[in-house]
Amino acid sequence: MRIWCFGSINHDYVYAVDHMVLPGETILSSRRQVFLGGKGLNQAIALARAGAKVSLAGALGEEEDESVLAFLASEGIETKGVEKIPGTLTGHAIIQLDASGQNSILLYPGANHAISKAHRQRALAQGRPGDFLVLQNELNDLEELLEEGFRRGLRVCLNPSPVTSSLEALPLERLAYLILNEAEGAHLTKKQEPQEILEALAGRCPNGHIVLTLGERGALYAHQKERLSQGAVSVQAVDTTGAGDTFTGYFLAAVSRGDCVPEALKQSAHAAALAVMRPGAARSIPRAAEVDAFFTEQRRR
Ligand code: RIB
């Protein structure tokens, strides 16, 4: 089975700062690094590094050279659905990163917000009923993409990140998998307590599998009457950018190949913990062998 990821591609400009810049303030950064990112690209890489067969669809600006596609090909990711959009720039993110590894992100969507209906249809026409379609919230017309995937019989998996007001109208009942963090869950449900968020989402997504990630408190899972929890893997964070994408990709790769949910949760928690110990988004995502080795090492402790 192939996993279709339709999502954003960005260049991430990461600035090391003492603290996040305040309104009206000018501060110096001590370092700038440029990485590949975008939630779509990051999740496609996490899926591929976790062992899934992945296709990425999305958009690049007209001036973009071939290096992004070459990098994706080197990761074994098929990219027929990535199109250059005339008159646009590739999306980019300006990321402030403080000494504790926390970030603050300003996104310029560029080509990610210029996806046409024809582009959506060309890309989704390649999928077969039962394939997974993995979406995030960095493309224009997300609802139409979600509905089109559902109509074609794909199992739609959504990571509703970043939060925008348009998320509230999404038909969550169409979803096979919903993977989100506490802030996204609170926005969608207007609840604050993790258990309440989970139950509210389970009500709105009655057939879906829901994973609510809680950062240093692990993750919760709900599917129909089943409830599970996964503890966090505690590590020293260097850069949390891309940790949620790593978790999402690893979880979906595992369940799509038939691993049980507790096993999938364990793998994704360990993969995300490894990702926060490294700088960058896409480049911080570990490979399956590293995750296995890390898991074994943690169990011995
Ligand atoms: O999830 C991390 C990603 O969010 C970054 O790579 C950045 O591009 C933004 O899209």
Short mmCIF file of C-alpha atoms and ligand atoms in Angstrom, two decimals:
data_model
loop_
_atom_site.label_atom_id
_atom_site.label_comp_id
_atom_site.label_asym_id
_atom_site.label_seq_id
_atom_site.Cartn_x
_atom_site.Cartn_y
_atom_site.Cartn_z
CA MET A 1 0.00 0.00 0.00
CA ARG A 2 1.22 3.51 -0.87
CA ILE A 3 0.80 6.50 1.41
CA TRP A 4 -0.11 9.75 -0.36
CA CYS A 5 1.03 12.82 1.46
CA PHE A 6 -0.35 16.07 0.02
CA GLY A 7 1.22 18.96 1.89
CA SER A 8 3.51 21.94 2.24
CA ILE A 9 7.13 22.29 1.24
CA ASN A 10 9.14 25.10 2.86
CA HIS A 11 12.62 26.44 3.28
CA ASP A 12 13.14 26.98 7.01
CA TYR A 13 15.36 29.90 8.07
CA VAL A 14 16.24 29.16 11.67
CA TYR A 15 17.61 31.96 13.88
CA ALA A 16 19.15 31.21 17.28
CA VAL A 17 17.87 33.75 19.83
CA ASP A 18 18.10 34.35 23.60
CA HIS A 19 14.36 34.92 23.73
CA MET A 20 11.53 35.30 21.19
CA VAL A 21 11.42 38.82 19.80
CA LEU A 22 8.75 40.96 21.52
CA PRO A 23 6.43 43.49 19.82
CA GLY A 24 8.44 46.61 18.95
CA GLU A 25 11.74 44.96 19.91
CA THR A 26 14.82 44.37 17.72
CA ILE A 27 17.19 41.62 18.82
CA LEU A 28 20.30 39.96 17.40
CA SER A 29 20.47 36.31 16.55
CA SER A 30 23.71 34.46 17.09
CA ARG A 31 23.33 31.96 14.23
CA ARG A 32 21.25 31.35 11.10
CA GLN A 33 20.77 27.94 9.52
CA VAL A 34 18.71 26.99 6.48
CA PHE A 35 16.93 23.64 6.34
CA LEU A 36 14.22 21.97 4.29
CA GLY A 37 10.87 21.84 6.05
CA GLY A 38 7.14 22.25 5.67
CA LYS A 39 4.78 19.90 7.44
CA GLY A 40 4.00 17.98 4.24
CA LEU A 41 7.63 17.40 3.34
CA ASN A 42 8.59 16.59 6.96
CA GLN A 43 5.79 14.03 7.31
CA ALA A 44 6.63 12.43 3.95
CA ILE A 45 10.23 12.03 5.15
CA ALA A 46 9.16 10.61 8.50
CA LEU A 47 6.88 8.12 6.71
CA ALA A 48 9.68 7.09 4.33
CA ARG A 49 12.33 6.82 7.08
CA ALA A 50 9.88 4.70 9.07
CA GLY A 51 9.73 2.31 6.10
CA ALA A 52 6.52 3.30 4.23
CA LYS A 53 6.15 3.64 0.44
CA VAL A 54 5.40 7.35 0.07
CA SER A 55 4.37 9.82 -2.62
CA LEU A 56 4.45 13.54 -1.89
CA ALA A 57 2.22 16.01 -3.76
CA GLY A 58 2.57 19.74 -3.25
CA ALA A 59 3.88 22.93 -4.78
CA LEU A 60 7.16 24.74 -5.37
CA GLY A 61 7.79 28.26 -6.61
CA GLU A 62 8.70 28.84 -10.23
CA GLU A 63 12.33 29.75 -9.45
CA GLU A 64 13.04 26.61 -7.43
CA ASP A 65 15.91 24.46 -8.71
CA GLU A 66 15.89 20.65 -8.78
CA SER A 67 17.58 20.16 -5.41
CA VAL A 68 14.37 19.69 -3.37
CA LEU A 69 13.11 16.99 -5.74
CA ALA A 70 16.56 15.37 -5.83
CA PHE A 71 16.62 15.26 -2.03
CA LEU A 72 13.14 13.69 -1.89
CA ALA A 73 14.16 11.11 -4.51
CA SER A 74 17.25 10.27 -2.44
CA GLU A 75 14.86 9.47 0.43
CA GLY A 76 12.86 7.11 -1.84
CA ILE A 77 9.87 9.49 -2.06
CA GLU A 78 7.92 9.63 -5.35
CA THR A 79 7.15 13.25 -6.34
CA LYS A 80 5.05 13.23 -9.56
CA GLY A 81 2.45 15.30 -7.69
CA VAL A 82 4.88 18.13 -6.82
CA GLU A 83 4.33 20.93 -9.34
CA LYS A 84 6.05 24.28 -9.88
CA ILE A 85 3.48 27.08 -9.81
CA PRO A 86 4.21 30.03 -12.14
CA GLY A 87 4.27 33.41 -10.43
CA THR A 88 4.87 32.02 -6.94
CA LEU A 89 7.79 31.55 -4.56
CA THR A 90 8.39 28.37 -2.60
CA GLY A 91 6.93 28.68 0.91
CA HIS A 92 9.29 29.60 3.71
CA ALA A 93 9.32 29.76 7.48
CA ILE A 94 11.20 32.18 9.71
CA ILE A 95 11.90 30.26 12.89
CA GLN A 96 13.21 31.72 16.14
CA LEU A 97 14.84 29.04 18.25
CA ASP A 98 15.72 29.69 21.90
CA ALA A 99 18.25 27.94 24.10
CA SER A 100 15.63 25.56 25.53
CA GLY A 101 14.78 24.27 22.03
CA GLN A 102 11.40 26.04 21.87
CA ASN A 103 10.48 27.74 18.64
CA SER A 104 8.27 30.47 17.28
CA ILE A 105 7.39 30.29 13.56
CA LEU A 106 6.33 32.87 10.98
CA LEU A 107 5.10 31.20 7.79
CA TYR A 108 5.01 32.61 4.27
CA PRO A 109 2.88 30.07 2.35
CA GLY A 110 3.84 31.10 -1.21
CA ALA A 111 3.24 28.22 -3.64
CA ASN A 112 1.65 26.15 -0.83
CA HIS A 113 -1.39 28.44 -1.09
CA ALA A 114 -1.67 28.25 -4.88
CA ILE A 115 -2.86 24.64 -5.28
CA SER A 116 -5.53 24.43 -8.00
CA LYS A 117 -8.48 22.05 -8.21
CA ALA A 118 -6.90 20.44 -11.28
CA HIS A 119 -3.64 19.86 -9.35
CA ARG A 120 -5.57 18.24 -6.49
CA GLN A 121 -7.42 15.97 -8.87
CA ARG A 122 -4.30 14.98 -10.86
CA ALA A 123 -2.51 14.00 -7.66
CA LEU A 124 -5.40 12.17 -5.97
CA ALA A 125 -6.31 10.27 -9.16
CA GLN A 126 -3.16 8.21 -8.60
CA GLY A 127 -4.45 6.81 -5.29
CA ARG A 128 -6.42 3.59 -4.89
CA PRO A 129 -9.32 3.07 -2.47
CA GLY A 130 -7.92 2.04 0.91
CA ASP A 131 -4.62 3.95 0.47
CA PHE A 132 -3.77 6.48 3.18
CA LEU A 133 -3.95 10.20 2.35
CA VAL A 134 -1.98 12.34 4.84
CA LEU A 135 -2.90 16.02 5.16
CA GLN A 136 -1.90 18.99 7.33
CA ASN A 137 -3.13 22.59 7.44
CA GLU A 138 -0.55 24.45 5.36
CA LEU A 139 -2.28 24.27 1.94
CA ASN A 140 -5.17 26.33 0.57
CA ASP A 141 -8.63 24.70 0.33
CA LEU A 142 -7.90 21.93 2.83
CA GLU A 143 -11.59 21.04 3.14
CA GLU A 144 -11.89 20.39 -0.59
CA LEU A 145 -8.77 18.25 -0.55
CA LEU A 146 -10.13 16.25 2.40
CA GLU A 147 -13.54 15.78 0.72
CA GLU A 148 -11.97 14.79 -2.61
CA GLY A 149 -9.75 12.19 -0.91
CA PHE A 150 -12.74 10.80 1.00
CA ARG A 151 -14.85 10.63 -2.20
CA ARG A 152 -12.14 8.60 -3.86
CA GLY A 153 -12.15 6.05 -1.02
CA LEU A 154 -8.79 7.05 0.46
CA ARG A 155 -8.33 6.77 4.23
CA VAL A 156 -7.91 10.40 5.14
CA CYS A 157 -5.43 11.17 7.96
CA LEU A 158 -5.28 14.74 9.24
CA ASN A 159 -2.74 16.60 11.34
CA PRO A 160 -4.61 19.92 11.76
CA SER A 161 -1.49 22.02 12.20
CA PRO A 162 -1.01 24.94 12.36
CA VAL A 163 -4.25 26.15 13.95
CA THR A 164 -6.36 28.52 11.82
CA SER A 165 -10.01 29.52 12.14
CA SER A 166 -10.90 27.51 9.00
CA LEU A 167 -10.26 24.26 10.90
CA GLU A 168 -13.53 24.61 12.79
CA ALA A 169 -15.63 23.86 9.70
CA LEU A 170 -13.77 20.69 8.72
CA PRO A 171 -15.86 17.50 8.45
CA LEU A 172 -13.94 15.49 11.05
CA GLU A 173 -16.40 12.61 10.68
CA ARG A 174 -14.71 11.79 7.35
CA LEU A 175 -11.37 11.06 9.01
CA ALA A 176 -9.75 7.69 9.47
CA TYR A 177 -6.96 9.20 11.64
CA LEU A 178 -6.74 12.52 13.47
CA ILE A 179 -3.35 13.29 15.04
CA LEU A 180 -3.05 16.57 16.88
CA ASN A 181 -1.51 18.31 19.86
CA GLU A 182 -3.22 19.74 22.92
CA ALA A 183 -3.41 23.33 21.57
CA GLU A 184 -4.98 22.12 18.32
CA GLY A 185 -7.38 19.90 20.25
CA ALA A 186 -8.37 22.78 22.55
CA HIS A 187 -9.01 24.99 19.53
CA LEU A 188 -11.21 22.39 17.84
CA THR A 189 -13.23 21.43 20.92
CA LYS A 190 -13.11 24.55 23.15
CA LYS A 191 -12.12 22.22 26.03
CA GLN A 192 -8.95 22.50 28.11
CA GLU A 193 -8.43 19.16 29.85
CA PRO A 194 -6.77 16.47 27.68
CA GLN A 195 -9.38 13.81 28.59
CA GLU A 196 -12.22 16.19 27.76
CA ILE A 197 -10.57 17.16 24.47
CA LEU A 198 -10.15 13.49 23.58
CA GLU A 199 -13.78 12.62 24.37
CA ALA A 200 -15.10 15.63 22.44
CA LEU A 201 -13.02 14.65 19.41
CA ALA A 202 -14.14 11.02 19.69
CA GLY A 203 -17.72 12.31 19.52
CA ARG A 204 -17.02 14.34 16.37
CA CYS A 205 -14.93 11.65 14.70
CA PRO A 206 -16.91 8.50 15.60
CA ASN A 207 -15.09 6.03 13.34
CA GLY A 208 -11.68 7.67 13.40
CA HIS A 209 -8.57 6.86 15.39
CA ILE A 210 -7.56 9.89 17.44
CA VAL A 211 -4.10 10.56 18.82
CA LEU A 212 -3.73 13.54 21.12
CA THR A 213 -0.08 14.37 21.81
CA LEU A 214 0.74 16.08 25.11
CA GLY A 215 4.44 16.96 24.76
CA GLU A 216 6.28 16.00 27.93
CA ARG A 217 3.18 14.14 29.18
CA GLY A 218 3.08 11.64 26.32
CA ALA A 219 -0.02 10.93 24.21
CA LEU A 220 -3.61 9.68 24.48
CA TYR A 221 -5.47 7.54 21.97
CA ALA A 222 -9.16 6.91 21.33
CA HIS A 223 -10.99 4.74 18.83
CA GLN A 224 -14.67 4.01 19.41
CA LYS A 225 -14.70 2.53 22.95
CA GLU A 226 -10.96 1.88 23.16
CA ARG A 227 -8.70 4.25 25.16
CA LEU A 228 -4.89 4.04 25.50
CA SER A 229 -2.09 6.22 26.78
CA GLN A 230 1.60 6.43 25.94
CA GLY A 231 4.17 7.90 28.33
CA ALA A 232 6.64 10.51 27.12
CA VAL A 233 10.27 9.66 26.45
CA SER A 234 12.21 12.21 28.43
CA VAL A 235 15.25 13.76 26.67
CA GLN A 236 17.16 17.05 26.53
CA ALA A 237 15.56 19.14 23.76
CA VAL A 238 17.77 21.02 21.30
CA ASP A 239 15.09 21.91 18.73
CA THR A 240 11.44 20.85 18.87
CA THR A 241 10.75 21.86 15.22
CA GLY A 242 9.42 18.88 13.28
CA ALA A 243 8.85 16.67 16.36
CA GLY A 244 5.07 16.54 15.72
CA ASP A 245 5.70 15.69 12.06
CA THR A 246 8.05 12.89 13.09
CA PHE A 247 5.43 11.50 15.48
CA THR A 248 2.69 11.67 12.82
CA GLY A 249 4.79 10.01 10.10
CA TYR A 250 6.04 7.22 12.36
CA PHE A 251 2.59 6.52 13.76
CA LEU A 252 0.91 6.33 10.33
CA ALA A 253 3.72 4.25 8.82
CA ALA A 254 3.33 1.74 11.66
CA VAL A 255 -0.47 1.40 11.58
CA SER A 256 -0.52 1.30 7.77
CA ARG A 257 1.72 -1.79 7.80
CA GLY A 258 -0.50 -3.43 10.42
CA ASP A 259 1.41 -2.79 13.67
CA CYS A 260 -0.88 -2.62 16.71
CA VAL A 261 -1.62 0.84 18.10
CA PRO A 262 0.43 0.50 21.36
CA GLU A 263 3.46 -0.49 19.27
CA ALA A 264 2.84 2.40 16.83
CA LEU A 265 2.57 4.85 19.74
CA LYS A 266 5.81 3.58 21.27
CA GLN A 267 7.70 3.89 17.99
CA SER A 268 6.41 7.38 17.29
CA ALA A 269 7.16 8.64 20.83
CA HIS A 270 10.75 7.37 20.54
CA ALA A 271 11.17 8.78 17.01
CA ALA A 272 9.90 12.22 18.14
CA ALA A 273 12.21 12.17 21.18
CA LEU A 274 15.19 11.54 18.91
CA ALA A 275 14.05 14.37 16.59
CA VAL A 276 14.00 16.98 19.39
CA MET A 277 17.59 16.09 20.30
CA ARG A 278 18.75 17.32 16.86
CA PRO A 279 18.57 20.66 15.03
CA GLY A 280 16.30 21.31 12.03
CA ALA A 281 13.01 19.86 10.87
CA ALA A 282 13.39 17.36 8.00
CA ARG A 283 17.03 16.70 8.79
CA SER A 284 16.30 15.85 12.44
CA ILE A 285 13.95 12.98 11.57
CA PRO A 286 15.55 9.66 12.56
CA ARG A 287 15.68 6.48 10.48
CA ALA A 288 13.91 3.31 11.64
CA ALA A 289 17.16 1.58 12.68
CA GLU A 290 18.08 4.55 14.91
CA VAL A 291 14.64 4.46 16.52
CA ASP A 292 14.95 0.72 17.21
CA ALA A 293 18.41 1.19 18.74
CA PHE A 294 17.18 4.10 20.89
CA PHE A 295 14.17 2.08 22.04
CA THR A 296 16.40 -0.84 23.08
CA GLU A 297 18.77 1.53 24.91
CA GLN A 298 15.88 3.21 26.79
CA ARG A 299 14.45 -0.18 27.84
CA ARG A 300 17.80 -1.18 29.36
CA ARG A 301 17.82 1.93 31.60
O1 RIB B 1 6.28 21.36 11.73
C1 RIB B 1 7.45 22.06 11.48
C2 RIB B 1 7.33 22.85 10.20
O2 RIB B 1 6.37 23.87 10.37
C3 RIB B 1 8.59 23.57 9.79
O3 RIB B 1 9.43 22.75 9.01
C4 RIB B 1 8.08 24.81 9.09
O4 RIB B 1 8.33 24.82 7.72
C5 RIB B 1 6.59 24.85 9.38
O5 RIB B 1 5.85 24.48 8.30
#
